[in-house]
Amino acid sequence: MTILKQPLSKLRAKSVSGPRVLIVVASVVTILITLVEMFRGALTVGIGWDEPIELGSFAEFIAGEWTPESHWGLREGGQGFLYGHSYQALAHAINSVRGNESLGLVSSTSDAYSVRHLVLVLLFVMTLLAVAAITYFITTSGTASLATAALLAAIPVFTGHAIHNPKDIPVACGYTLLTLGCVSALGSTKGYTRPSNVRLWIWFAA
């Protein structure tokens, strides 16, 4: 019964100090291995089956020739949509700066595709950081934040898509950043507070 008289914070520190070190080490190792796999895979895995389709749709879009019936534009009910063009625009801008493409003209060279894949990896990293930040805003625990990012990085389907999927990873990143903005703007359930202008800047950035 003596132990029950101790403050809860001391009990918590004694009970998790050992496992916490293991969690931190395992999380760091998992994230580092995943990052190495991502950057290596982005440069060696090759072109995904839908990447040329998406690139062709983007080429039509920037040339002003896109129609709801082109490529993936036509779906049930005749509803047209754009297929990953925001991500493709970012990759096109970087390719243009690097000299792989001319502004307004896309390229299907290996160098251009490597840049597109690396952009996806960067979006993957942004998603990991956003998930970790969301966890920190809610729990104020650095260990929990690190573990959350490691758990996401350890999901094979997520890391696999992050190498060459031109649609799902950018959408996942966007939704996660929006969630981060909402969590930051609304505050923390643990009483963690930041200046309101910082929360709003994170919300607007997301």
XYZ file of C-alpha atoms in Angstrom:
206
model
C 0.000 0.000 0.000
C 2.977 2.294 0.444
C 3.467 2.644 -3.276
C -0.031 4.057 -3.722
C 0.921 7.077 -1.601
C 3.568 8.175 -4.101
C 2.713 10.792 -6.705
C 1.354 9.375 -9.941
C 4.110 11.105 -11.923
C 6.805 9.198 -10.016
C 4.992 5.904 -10.492
C 4.688 6.582 -14.204
C 8.371 7.476 -14.507
C 9.449 4.299 -12.714
C 7.148 2.075 -14.705
C 8.040 3.267 -18.203
C 11.643 4.485 -17.992
C 13.043 1.128 -19.162
C 10.605 0.423 -22.003
C 10.825 4.069 -23.086
C 14.486 3.665 -24.009
C 13.690 0.562 -26.028
C 10.839 2.347 -27.785
C 13.056 5.303 -28.689
C 15.872 3.094 -29.989
C 13.510 0.866 -31.976
C 11.706 3.893 -33.409
C 14.906 5.643 -34.489
C 16.283 2.485 -36.101
C 12.986 1.843 -37.906
C 12.777 5.395 -39.254
C 16.428 5.457 -40.388
C 16.153 2.106 -42.173
C 12.928 3.214 -43.835
C 14.454 6.480 -45.047
C 17.406 4.645 -46.571
C 15.008 2.264 -48.306
C 12.896 5.139 -49.563
C 15.685 7.174 -51.128
C 17.366 4.103 -52.568
C 14.086 2.729 -53.889
C 13.098 6.050 -55.438
C 16.193 5.902 -57.645
C 16.177 2.197 -58.485
C 12.627 0.796 -58.425
C 11.639 1.963 -61.896
C 8.426 3.492 -63.231
C 5.003 2.579 -61.881
C 2.332 1.431 -64.305
C 0.165 4.538 -63.895
C 2.929 7.157 -63.896
C 3.047 7.592 -67.709
C -0.749 7.942 -67.736
C -0.656 10.614 -65.043
C 2.246 12.388 -66.744
C 0.362 12.468 -70.040
C -2.689 13.914 -68.316
C -0.548 16.608 -66.692
C 1.108 17.406 -70.020
C -2.326 17.986 -71.556
C -3.332 20.095 -68.568
C -0.403 22.526 -68.752
C -0.810 22.710 -72.540
C -4.452 23.724 -72.090
C -5.696 20.585 -73.854
C -7.146 18.701 -70.885
C -10.801 17.656 -71.160
C -13.032 15.589 -68.827
C -12.818 12.741 -71.333
C -9.028 12.638 -71.513
C -7.108 9.840 -69.824
C -8.629 9.285 -66.382
C -10.973 12.223 -66.669
C -14.136 10.257 -67.427
C -15.681 8.146 -64.682
C -19.118 6.850 -63.772
C -21.723 9.520 -64.334
C -19.409 11.463 -66.627
C -17.634 13.251 -63.760
C -14.198 14.490 -64.789
C -11.327 15.021 -62.371
C -7.645 15.898 -62.332
C -5.284 13.051 -61.547
C -2.475 14.133 -59.213
C -1.671 17.391 -60.953
C -0.715 19.337 -57.831
C 2.056 16.873 -57.040
C 3.079 16.759 -60.696
C 3.293 20.563 -60.811
C 5.684 20.545 -57.831
C 7.839 17.857 -59.440
C 7.767 19.738 -62.751
C 8.982 22.919 -61.063
C 11.911 21.071 -59.466
C 12.723 19.300 -62.716
C 12.725 22.657 -64.479
C 15.149 24.113 -61.930
C 17.429 21.084 -62.307
C 17.329 21.319 -66.106
C 15.565 17.999 -66.663
C 12.546 19.726 -68.191
C 11.673 23.022 -69.804
C 8.985 25.030 -68.060
C 5.678 23.968 -69.595
C 7.098 20.829 -71.207
C 7.354 17.505 -69.363
C 9.952 14.811 -69.929
C 9.910 11.034 -69.588
C 13.662 10.624 -69.053
C 15.011 8.574 -66.161
C 16.379 11.717 -64.482
C 12.973 13.398 -64.594
C 11.280 10.329 -63.110
C 13.942 10.101 -60.401
C 13.119 13.651 -59.345
C 9.397 12.816 -59.279
C 10.093 9.813 -57.067
C 12.280 11.870 -54.733
C 9.490 14.430 -54.429
C 7.204 11.598 -53.318
C 9.779 10.557 -50.721
C 9.917 14.133 -49.423
C 6.125 14.137 -49.133
C 6.448 10.831 -47.274
C 8.901 12.456 -44.842
C 6.570 15.435 -44.408
C 3.766 13.002 -43.558
C 5.915 11.313 -40.906
C 6.779 14.686 -39.379
C 3.149 15.777 -39.441
C 1.992 12.576 -37.735
C 4.668 12.992 -35.074
C 3.629 16.627 -34.536
C -0.043 15.653 -34.221
C 0.846 13.089 -31.565
C 2.960 15.637 -29.710
C 0.212 18.240 -29.719
C -2.168 15.688 -28.229
C 0.109 13.858 -25.779
C 3.072 16.231 -25.248
C 5.236 13.107 -25.341
C 8.320 13.033 -27.514
C 8.518 9.266 -27.139
C 4.941 8.805 -28.316
C 5.570 11.136 -31.260
C 8.647 9.202 -32.317
C 6.856 5.871 -31.935
C 3.917 7.092 -34.012
C 6.192 8.122 -36.872
C 8.010 4.783 -36.660
C 4.765 2.816 -36.741
C 3.649 4.653 -39.868
C 7.062 4.163 -41.484
C 6.876 0.425 -40.717
C 3.653 -0.091 -42.692
C 4.776 -1.798 -45.936
C 1.913 -0.557 -48.093
C 2.618 3.058 -47.101
C 6.357 2.909 -47.710
C 5.839 0.982 -50.939
C 3.477 3.571 -52.362
C 5.816 6.350 -51.233
C 8.387 5.318 -53.825
C 6.406 5.856 -57.031
C 2.676 6.408 -56.409
C 1.800 9.803 -57.935
C -1.653 10.056 -56.397
C -2.144 8.369 -53.022
C 0.934 9.656 -51.176
C 0.356 13.354 -52.033
C -3.277 12.993 -50.929
C -2.231 11.269 -47.690
C 0.295 14.022 -47.038
C -2.288 16.733 -47.683
C -4.884 15.203 -45.381
C -2.284 14.700 -42.641
C -1.091 18.297 -42.883
C -4.678 19.504 -42.731
C -5.241 17.361 -39.631
C -2.088 18.837 -38.092
C -3.397 22.314 -38.777
C -6.744 21.533 -37.148
C -5.135 19.921 -34.097
C -2.726 22.824 -33.744
C -5.490 25.407 -34.048
C -7.747 23.655 -31.542
C -5.015 23.088 -28.950
C -3.990 20.059 -26.924
C -6.074 17.714 -24.810
C -3.212 17.637 -22.304
C -3.186 21.350 -21.690
C -0.172 22.000 -23.877
C -0.463 25.554 -25.141
C 1.250 27.557 -27.831
C 0.772 31.203 -28.774
C -2.372 31.485 -30.841
C -0.532 33.063 -33.777
C 1.781 30.019 -34.000
C -1.233 27.685 -34.144
C -2.810 29.771 -36.860
C 0.387 29.854 -38.940
C 0.631 26.056 -38.753
C -3.026 25.767 -39.694
C -2.637 28.081 -42.701
C 0.591 26.327 -43.787
C -1.145 22.941 -43.650
